mmCIF file of C-alpha atoms and ligand atoms in Angstrom:
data_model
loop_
_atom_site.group_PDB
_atom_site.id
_atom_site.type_symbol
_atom_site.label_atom_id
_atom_site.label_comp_id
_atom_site.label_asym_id
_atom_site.label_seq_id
_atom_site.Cartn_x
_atom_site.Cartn_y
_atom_site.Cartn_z
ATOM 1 C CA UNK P 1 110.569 41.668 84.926
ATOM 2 C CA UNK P 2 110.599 44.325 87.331
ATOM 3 C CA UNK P 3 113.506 46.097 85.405
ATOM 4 C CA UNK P 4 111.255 46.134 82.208
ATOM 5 C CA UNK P 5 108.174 47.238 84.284
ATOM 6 C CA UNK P 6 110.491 50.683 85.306
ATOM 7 C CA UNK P 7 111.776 50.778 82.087
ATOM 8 C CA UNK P 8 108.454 50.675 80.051
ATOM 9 C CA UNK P 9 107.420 53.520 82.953
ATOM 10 C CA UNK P 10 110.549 55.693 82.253
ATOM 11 C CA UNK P 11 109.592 55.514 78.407
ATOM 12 C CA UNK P 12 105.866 56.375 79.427
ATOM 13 C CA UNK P 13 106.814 59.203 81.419
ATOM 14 C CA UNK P 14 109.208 60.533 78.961
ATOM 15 C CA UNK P 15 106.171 60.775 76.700
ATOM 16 C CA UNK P 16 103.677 63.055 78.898
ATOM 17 C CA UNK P 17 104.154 66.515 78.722
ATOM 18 C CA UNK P 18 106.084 68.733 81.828
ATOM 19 C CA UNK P 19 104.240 69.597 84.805
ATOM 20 C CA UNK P 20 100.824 71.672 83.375
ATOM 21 C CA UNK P 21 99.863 75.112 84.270
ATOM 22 C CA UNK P 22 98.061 75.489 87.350
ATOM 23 C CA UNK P 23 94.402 76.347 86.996
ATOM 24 C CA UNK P 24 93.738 80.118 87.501
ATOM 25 C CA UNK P 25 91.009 80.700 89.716
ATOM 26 C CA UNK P 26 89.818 84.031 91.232
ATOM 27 C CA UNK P 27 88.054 84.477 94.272
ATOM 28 C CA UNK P 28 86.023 87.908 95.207
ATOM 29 C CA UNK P 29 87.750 87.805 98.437
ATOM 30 C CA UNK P 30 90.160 86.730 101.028
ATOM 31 C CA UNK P 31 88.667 84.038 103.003
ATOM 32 C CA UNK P 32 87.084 82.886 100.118
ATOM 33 C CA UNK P 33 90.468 82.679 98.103
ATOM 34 C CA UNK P 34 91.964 81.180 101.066
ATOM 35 C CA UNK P 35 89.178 77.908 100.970
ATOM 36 C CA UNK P 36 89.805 77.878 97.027
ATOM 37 C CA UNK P 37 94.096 77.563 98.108
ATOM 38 C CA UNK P 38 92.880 74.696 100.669
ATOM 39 C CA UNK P 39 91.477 72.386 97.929
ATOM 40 C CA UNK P 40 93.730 73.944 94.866
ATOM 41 C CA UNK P 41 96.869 73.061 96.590
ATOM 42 C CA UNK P 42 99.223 74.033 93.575
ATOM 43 C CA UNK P 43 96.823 72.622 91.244
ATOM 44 C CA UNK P 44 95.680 75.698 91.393
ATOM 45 C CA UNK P 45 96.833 79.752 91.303
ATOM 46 C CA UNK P 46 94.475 81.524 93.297
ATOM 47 C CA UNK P 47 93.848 85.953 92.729
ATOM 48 C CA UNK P 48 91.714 87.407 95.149
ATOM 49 C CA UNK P 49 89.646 90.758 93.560
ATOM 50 C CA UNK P 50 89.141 91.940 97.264
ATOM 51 C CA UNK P 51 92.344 92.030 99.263
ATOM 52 C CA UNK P 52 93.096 91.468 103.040
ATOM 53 C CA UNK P 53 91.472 94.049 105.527
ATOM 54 C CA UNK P 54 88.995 95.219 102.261
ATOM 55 C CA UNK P 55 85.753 95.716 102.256
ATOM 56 C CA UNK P 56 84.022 93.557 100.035
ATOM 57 C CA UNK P 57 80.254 95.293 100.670
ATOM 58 C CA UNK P 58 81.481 98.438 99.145
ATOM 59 C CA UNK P 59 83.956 97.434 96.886
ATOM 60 C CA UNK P 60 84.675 99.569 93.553
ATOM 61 C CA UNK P 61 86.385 96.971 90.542
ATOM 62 C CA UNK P 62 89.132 97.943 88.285
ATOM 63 C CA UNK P 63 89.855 97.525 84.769
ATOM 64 C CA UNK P 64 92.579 95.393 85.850
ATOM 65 C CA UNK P 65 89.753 93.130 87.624
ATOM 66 C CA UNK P 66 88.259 92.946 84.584
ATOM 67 C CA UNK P 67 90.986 91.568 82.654
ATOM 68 C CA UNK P 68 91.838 89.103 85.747
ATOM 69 C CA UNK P 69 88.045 87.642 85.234
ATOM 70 C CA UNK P 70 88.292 87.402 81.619
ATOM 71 C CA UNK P 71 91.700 85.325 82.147
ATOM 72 C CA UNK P 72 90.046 83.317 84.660
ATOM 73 C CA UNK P 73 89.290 79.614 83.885
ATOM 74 C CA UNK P 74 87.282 79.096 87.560
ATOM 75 C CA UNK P 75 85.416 81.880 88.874
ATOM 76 C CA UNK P 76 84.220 81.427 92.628
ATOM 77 C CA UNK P 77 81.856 83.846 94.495
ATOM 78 C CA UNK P 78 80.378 83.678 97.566
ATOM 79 C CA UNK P 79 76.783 84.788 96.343
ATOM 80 C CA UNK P 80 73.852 85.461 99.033
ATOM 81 C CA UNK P 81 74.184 89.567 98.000
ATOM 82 C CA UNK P 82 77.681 89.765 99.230
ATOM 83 C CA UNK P 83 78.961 90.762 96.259
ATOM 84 C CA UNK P 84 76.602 93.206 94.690
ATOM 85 C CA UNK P 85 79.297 94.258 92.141
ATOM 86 C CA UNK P 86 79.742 90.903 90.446
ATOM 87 C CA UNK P 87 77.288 89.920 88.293
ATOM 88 C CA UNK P 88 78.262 93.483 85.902
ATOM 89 C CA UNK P 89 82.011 92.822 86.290
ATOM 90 C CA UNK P 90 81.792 89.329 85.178
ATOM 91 C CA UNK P 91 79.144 90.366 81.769
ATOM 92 C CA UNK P 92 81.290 93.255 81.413
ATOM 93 C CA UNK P 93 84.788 91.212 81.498
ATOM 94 C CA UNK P 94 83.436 88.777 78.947
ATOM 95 C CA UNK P 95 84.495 86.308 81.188
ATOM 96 C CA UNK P 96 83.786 82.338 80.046
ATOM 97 C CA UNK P 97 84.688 80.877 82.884
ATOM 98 C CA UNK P 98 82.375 78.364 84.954
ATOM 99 C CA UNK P 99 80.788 80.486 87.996
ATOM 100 C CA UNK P 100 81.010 78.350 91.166
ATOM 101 C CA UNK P 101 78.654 80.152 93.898
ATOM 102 C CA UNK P 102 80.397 78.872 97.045
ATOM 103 C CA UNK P 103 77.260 79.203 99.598
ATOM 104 C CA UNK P 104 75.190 77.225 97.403
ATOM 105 C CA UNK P 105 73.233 75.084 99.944
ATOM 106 C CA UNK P 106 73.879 76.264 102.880
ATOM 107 C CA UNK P 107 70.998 77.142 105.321
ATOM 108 C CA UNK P 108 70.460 81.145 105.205
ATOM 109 C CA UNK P 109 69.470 83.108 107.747
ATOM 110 C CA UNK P 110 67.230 86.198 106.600
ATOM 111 C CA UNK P 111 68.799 89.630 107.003
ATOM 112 C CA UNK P 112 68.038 92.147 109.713
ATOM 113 C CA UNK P 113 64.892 94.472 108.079
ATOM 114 C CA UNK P 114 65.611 96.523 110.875
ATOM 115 C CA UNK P 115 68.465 98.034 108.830
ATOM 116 C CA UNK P 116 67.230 97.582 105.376
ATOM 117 C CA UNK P 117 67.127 101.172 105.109
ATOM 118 C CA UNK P 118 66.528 101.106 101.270
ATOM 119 C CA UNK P 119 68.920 103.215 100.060
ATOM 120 C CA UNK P 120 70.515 103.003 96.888
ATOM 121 C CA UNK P 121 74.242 103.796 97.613
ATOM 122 C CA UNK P 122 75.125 104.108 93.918
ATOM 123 C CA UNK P 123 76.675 101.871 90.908
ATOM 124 C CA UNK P 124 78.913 99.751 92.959
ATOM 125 C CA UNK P 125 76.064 98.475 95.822
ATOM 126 C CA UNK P 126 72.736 98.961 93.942
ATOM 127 C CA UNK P 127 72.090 95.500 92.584
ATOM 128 C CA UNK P 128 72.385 94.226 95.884
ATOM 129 C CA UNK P 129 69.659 92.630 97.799
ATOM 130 C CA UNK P 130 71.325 94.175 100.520
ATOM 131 C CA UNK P 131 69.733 92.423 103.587
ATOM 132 C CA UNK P 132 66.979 89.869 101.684
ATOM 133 C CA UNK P 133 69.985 87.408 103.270
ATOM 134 C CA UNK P 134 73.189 87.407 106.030
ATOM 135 C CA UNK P 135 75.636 87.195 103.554
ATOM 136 C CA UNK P 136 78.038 86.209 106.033
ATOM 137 C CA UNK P 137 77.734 82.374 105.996
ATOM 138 C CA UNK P 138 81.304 81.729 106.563
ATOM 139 C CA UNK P 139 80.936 82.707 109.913
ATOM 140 C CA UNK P 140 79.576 79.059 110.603
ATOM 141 C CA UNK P 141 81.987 76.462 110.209
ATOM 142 C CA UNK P 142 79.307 74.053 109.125
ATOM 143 C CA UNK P 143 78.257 76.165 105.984
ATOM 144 C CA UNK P 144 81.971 76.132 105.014
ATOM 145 C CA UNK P 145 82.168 72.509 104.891
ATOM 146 C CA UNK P 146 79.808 73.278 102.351
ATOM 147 C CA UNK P 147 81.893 75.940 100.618
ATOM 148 C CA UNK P 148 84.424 73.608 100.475
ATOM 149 C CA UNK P 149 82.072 70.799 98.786
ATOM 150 C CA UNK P 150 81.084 72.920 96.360
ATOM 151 C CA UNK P 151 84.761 74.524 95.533
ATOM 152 C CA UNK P 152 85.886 70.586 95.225
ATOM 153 C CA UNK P 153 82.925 70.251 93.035
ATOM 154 C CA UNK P 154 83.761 72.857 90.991
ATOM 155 C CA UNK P 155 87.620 72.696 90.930
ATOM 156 C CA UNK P 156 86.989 68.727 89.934
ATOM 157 C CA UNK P 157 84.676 70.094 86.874
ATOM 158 C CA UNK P 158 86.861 72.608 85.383
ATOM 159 C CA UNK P 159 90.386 70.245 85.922
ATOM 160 C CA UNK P 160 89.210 66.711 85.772
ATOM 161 C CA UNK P 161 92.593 65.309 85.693
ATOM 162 C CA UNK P 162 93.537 66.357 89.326
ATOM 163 C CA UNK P 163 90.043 65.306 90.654
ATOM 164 C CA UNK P 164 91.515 63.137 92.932
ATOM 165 C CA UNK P 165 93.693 65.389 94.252
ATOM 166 C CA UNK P 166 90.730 68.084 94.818
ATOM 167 C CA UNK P 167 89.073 65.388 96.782
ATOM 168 C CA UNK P 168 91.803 64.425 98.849
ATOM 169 C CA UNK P 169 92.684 67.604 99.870
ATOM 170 C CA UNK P 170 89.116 68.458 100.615
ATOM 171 C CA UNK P 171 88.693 65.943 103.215
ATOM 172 C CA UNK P 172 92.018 66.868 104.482
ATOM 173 C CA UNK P 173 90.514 70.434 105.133
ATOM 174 C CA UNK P 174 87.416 68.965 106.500
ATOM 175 C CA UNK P 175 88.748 67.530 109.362
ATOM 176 C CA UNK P 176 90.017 70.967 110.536
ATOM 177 C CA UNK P 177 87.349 72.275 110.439
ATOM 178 C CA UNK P 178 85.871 69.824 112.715
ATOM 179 C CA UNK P 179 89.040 70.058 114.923
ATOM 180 C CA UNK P 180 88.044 73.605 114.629
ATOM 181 C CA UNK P 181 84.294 73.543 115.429
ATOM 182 C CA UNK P 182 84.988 71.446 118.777
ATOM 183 C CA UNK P 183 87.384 74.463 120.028
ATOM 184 C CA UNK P 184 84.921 77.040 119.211
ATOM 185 C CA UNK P 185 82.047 75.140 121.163
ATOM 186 C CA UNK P 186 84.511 74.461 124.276
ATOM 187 C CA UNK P 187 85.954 78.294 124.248
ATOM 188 C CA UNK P 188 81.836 79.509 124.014
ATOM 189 C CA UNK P 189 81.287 77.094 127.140
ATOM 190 C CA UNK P 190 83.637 78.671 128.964
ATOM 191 C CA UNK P 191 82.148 81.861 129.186
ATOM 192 C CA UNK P 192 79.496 82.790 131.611
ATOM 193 C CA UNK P 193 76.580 82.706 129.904
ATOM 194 C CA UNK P 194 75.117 85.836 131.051
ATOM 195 C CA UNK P 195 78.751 87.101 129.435
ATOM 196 C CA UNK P 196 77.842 85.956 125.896
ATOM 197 C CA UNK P 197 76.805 89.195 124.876
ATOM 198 C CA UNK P 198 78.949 91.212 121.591
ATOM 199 C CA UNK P 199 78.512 94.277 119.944
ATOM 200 C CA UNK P 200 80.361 94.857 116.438
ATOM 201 C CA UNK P 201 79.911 97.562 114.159
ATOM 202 C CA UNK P 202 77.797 95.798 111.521
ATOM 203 C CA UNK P 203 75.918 92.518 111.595
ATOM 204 C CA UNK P 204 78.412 89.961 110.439
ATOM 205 C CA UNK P 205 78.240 87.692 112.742
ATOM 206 C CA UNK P 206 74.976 86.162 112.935
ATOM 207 C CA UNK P 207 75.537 82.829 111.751
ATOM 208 C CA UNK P 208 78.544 82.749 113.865
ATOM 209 C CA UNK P 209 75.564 83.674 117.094
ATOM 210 C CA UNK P 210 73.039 80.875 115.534
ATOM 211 C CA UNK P 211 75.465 78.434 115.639
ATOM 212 C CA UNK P 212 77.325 78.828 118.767
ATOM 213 C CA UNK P 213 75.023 80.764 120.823
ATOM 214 C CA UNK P 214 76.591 83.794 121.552
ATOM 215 C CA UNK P 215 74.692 87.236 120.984
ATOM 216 C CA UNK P 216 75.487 89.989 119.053
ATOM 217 C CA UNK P 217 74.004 92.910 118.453
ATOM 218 C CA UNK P 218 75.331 95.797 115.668
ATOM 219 C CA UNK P 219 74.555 99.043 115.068
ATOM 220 C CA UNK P 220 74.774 98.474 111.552
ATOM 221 C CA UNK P 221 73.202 96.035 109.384
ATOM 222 C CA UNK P 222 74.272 93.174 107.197
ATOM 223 C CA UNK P 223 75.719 95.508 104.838
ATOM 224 C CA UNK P 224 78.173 97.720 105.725
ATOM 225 C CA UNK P 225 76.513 100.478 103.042
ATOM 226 C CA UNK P 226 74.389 101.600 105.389
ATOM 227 C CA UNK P 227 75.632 103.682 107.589
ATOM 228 C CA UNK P 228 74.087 103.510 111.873
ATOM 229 C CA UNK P 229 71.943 105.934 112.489
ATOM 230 C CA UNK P 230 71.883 108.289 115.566
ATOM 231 C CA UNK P 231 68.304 106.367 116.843
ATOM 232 C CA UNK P 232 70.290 102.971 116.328
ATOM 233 C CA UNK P 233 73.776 104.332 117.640
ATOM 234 C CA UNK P 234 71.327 105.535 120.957
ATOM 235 C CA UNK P 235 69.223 102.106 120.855
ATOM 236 C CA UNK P 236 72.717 100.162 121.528
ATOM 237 C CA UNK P 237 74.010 102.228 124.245
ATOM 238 C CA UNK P 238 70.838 101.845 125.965
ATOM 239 C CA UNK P 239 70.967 98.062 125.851
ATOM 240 C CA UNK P 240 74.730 97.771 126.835
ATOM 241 C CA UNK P 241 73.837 99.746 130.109
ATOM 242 C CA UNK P 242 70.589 97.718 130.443
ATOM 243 C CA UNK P 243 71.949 94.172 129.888
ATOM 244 C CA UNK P 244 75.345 94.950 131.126
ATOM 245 C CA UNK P 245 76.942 93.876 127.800
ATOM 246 C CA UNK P 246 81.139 93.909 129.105
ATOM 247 C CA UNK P 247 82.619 94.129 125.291
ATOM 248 C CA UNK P 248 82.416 96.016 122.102
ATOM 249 C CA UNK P 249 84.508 94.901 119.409
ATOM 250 C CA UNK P 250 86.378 96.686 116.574
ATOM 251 C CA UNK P 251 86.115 95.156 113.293
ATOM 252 C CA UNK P 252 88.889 95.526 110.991
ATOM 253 C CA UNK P 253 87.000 96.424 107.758
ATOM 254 C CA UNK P 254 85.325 99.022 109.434
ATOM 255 C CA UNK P 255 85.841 102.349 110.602
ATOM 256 C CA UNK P 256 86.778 101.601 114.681
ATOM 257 C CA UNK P 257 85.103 105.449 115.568
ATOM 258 C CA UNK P 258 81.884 104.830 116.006
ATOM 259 C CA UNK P 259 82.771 101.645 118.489
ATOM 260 C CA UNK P 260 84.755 104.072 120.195
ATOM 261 C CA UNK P 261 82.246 106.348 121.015
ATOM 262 C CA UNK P 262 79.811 103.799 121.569
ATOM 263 C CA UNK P 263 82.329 102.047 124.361
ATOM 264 C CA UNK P 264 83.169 105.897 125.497
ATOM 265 C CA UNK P 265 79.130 106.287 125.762
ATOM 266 C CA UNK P 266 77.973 103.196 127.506
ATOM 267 C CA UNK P 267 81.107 102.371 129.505
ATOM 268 C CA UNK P 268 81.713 99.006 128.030
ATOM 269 C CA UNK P 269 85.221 97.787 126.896
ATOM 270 C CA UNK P 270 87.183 97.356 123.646
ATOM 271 C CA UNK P 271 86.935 94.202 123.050
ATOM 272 C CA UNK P 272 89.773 93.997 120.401
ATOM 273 C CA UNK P 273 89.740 93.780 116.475
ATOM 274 C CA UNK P 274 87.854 90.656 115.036
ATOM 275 C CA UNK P 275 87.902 90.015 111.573
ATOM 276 C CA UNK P 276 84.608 89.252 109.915
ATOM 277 C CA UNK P 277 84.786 89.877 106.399
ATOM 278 C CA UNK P 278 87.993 89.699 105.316
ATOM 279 C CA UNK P 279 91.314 87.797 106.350
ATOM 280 C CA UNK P 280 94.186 89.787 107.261
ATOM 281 C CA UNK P 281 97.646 90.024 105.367
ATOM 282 C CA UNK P 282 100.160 87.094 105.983
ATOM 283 C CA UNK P 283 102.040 88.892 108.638
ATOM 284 C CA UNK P 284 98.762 89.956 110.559
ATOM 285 C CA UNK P 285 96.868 87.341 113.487
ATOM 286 C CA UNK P 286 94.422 85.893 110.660
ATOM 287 C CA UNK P 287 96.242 85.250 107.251
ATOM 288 C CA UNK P 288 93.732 82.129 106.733
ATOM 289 C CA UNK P 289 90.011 81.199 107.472
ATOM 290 C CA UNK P 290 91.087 78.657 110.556
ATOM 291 C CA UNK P 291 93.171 81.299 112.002
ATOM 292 C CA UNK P 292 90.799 83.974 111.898
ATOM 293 C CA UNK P 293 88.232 82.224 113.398
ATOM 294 C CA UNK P 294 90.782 80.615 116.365
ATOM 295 C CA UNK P 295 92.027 84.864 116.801
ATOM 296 C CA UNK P 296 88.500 85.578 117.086
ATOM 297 C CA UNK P 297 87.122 83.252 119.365
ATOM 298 C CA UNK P 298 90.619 84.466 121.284
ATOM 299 C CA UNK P 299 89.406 87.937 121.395
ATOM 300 C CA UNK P 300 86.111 86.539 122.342
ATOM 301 C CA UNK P 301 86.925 84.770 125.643
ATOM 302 C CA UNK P 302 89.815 87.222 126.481
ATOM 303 C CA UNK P 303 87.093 89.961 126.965
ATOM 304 C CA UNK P 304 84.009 87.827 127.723
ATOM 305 C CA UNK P 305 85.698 84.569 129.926
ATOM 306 C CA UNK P 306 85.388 84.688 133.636
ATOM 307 C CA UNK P 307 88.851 85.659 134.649
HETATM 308 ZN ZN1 ZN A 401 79.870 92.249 106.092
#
């Protein structure tokens, strides 16, 4: 019985077709590609529109982004006003895709209206709400269990047949991010907390501060269109001499000159390069979302912890 039960399998098997395509998703950027790989597995191909170490704020689309979207059979964005260049490209690609907005849900956190300077910096970033909302929600790793809800939700929606596999993988992912959320709490204990003071160059990190308690403070705002001005550059210095703040930080989508005078200014020290917006490339300290946030949080305590 057993030998006709394989056999009638073999026959059944025989009958479905090879191995399917893998869904083709694109991303608008690297960490976001990288949750969209988590889930996909090789259900999925995943093209990222923004590369490692890009700017996403600022970032000009290609014809050859265009075509990518209109190939696209999952389109996944992080919303929030990160993107200010999307909604055109995808109209203007003709793109049919489903549109999965990855932050959906999550609690915001308004931008700073200290830097909503208004400007209009042209085509690419004038749709943007600019700072209406932190953009930046990735930067708590309890809004990406979200992301990665709604990615599983959406992934399960456009490919129902590997559902299960979207699901599984999912909670898979899930658990390392609570692995990871119980290292980033113990490595923020560790520091002195009159230590738990950053400065980066633009305002990236402020979910990262409401959840975990450290305080940063940017010269820049939520948007890295804007560029610091002199009265904000002199406003920081100030309060790194006043409230002793021991670290600046470099980020690595941003130019590192104006940290550099800033440390040179007020005395404090590089901090190192933390990566807020973007991962890095696979041979750099942060070629996926867990280990950018672990090289963060290891730039972090290196130049906040007590020894
Ligand atoms: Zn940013």
């Amino acid at each position: 019985m057993a030998r006709a039960a394989l056999l009638g399998l073999a026959l059944l098997c025989g009958t479905l077709p090879a191995a399917a395509e893998p869904l083709r998703a694109v991303a608008t950027f690297s960490i976001l590609a990288d949750l969209v790989r988590a889930v996909g597995g090789p259900d999925v191909a995943v093209t990222s529109l923004v590369g490692p170490d890009a700017d996403a704020h600022s970032y000009n689309p290609s014809p050859a982004d265009s075509r990518t979207l209109a190939q696209a059979q999952i389109i996944v964005v992080n919303g929030l006003g990160f993107e200010g260049w999307i909604d055109r490209l995808v109209r203007a690609s003709g793109a049919k895709a489903p549109v999965v907005v990855a932050s959906t849900g999550v609690p915001t956190i308004a931008g700073d209206p200290e830097h909503d300077h208004g400007h209009d910096h042209g085509p690419a970033s004038g749709s943007a709400p600019g700072a209406a909302f932190d953009p930046h929600a990735w930067q708590s790793v309890a809004n990406v269990r979200v992301y990665v809800a709604n990615i599983r939700d959406g992934l399960a929606k456009a490919d129902p047949a590997n559902a299960e596999d979207y699901a599984r993988r999912a909670s898979a992912y899930l658990a390392e991010l609570d692995r990871l959320e119980g290292d980033i709490r113990a490595a923020i204990a560790a520091i002195p907390p009159e230590h738990r003071r950053v400065i980066t160059t633009h305002a990236s990190f402020g979910y990262f501060s409401a959840a975990y308690g450290l305080t940063f403070i940017a010269p820049q705002g939520v948007s890295t269109a804007s560029e610091a001005s002199p009265k904000d550059v002199g406003r920081i210095i100030r309060q790194i001499r006043r409230d002793k703040v021991p670290a600046v930080f470099l980020e690595t989508i941003a130019d590192p000159r104006l940290m550099q005078q800033i440390a040179r200014e007020s005395g404090a020290r590089i901090g190192g390069r933390v990566y807020s917006d973007s991962l890095s490339g696979p041979d750099g300290p942060a070629p996926t979302y867990l280990a950018m946030m672990r090289q963060n949080l290891r730039a972090f305590a290196a130049a906040l912890g007590p020894g």
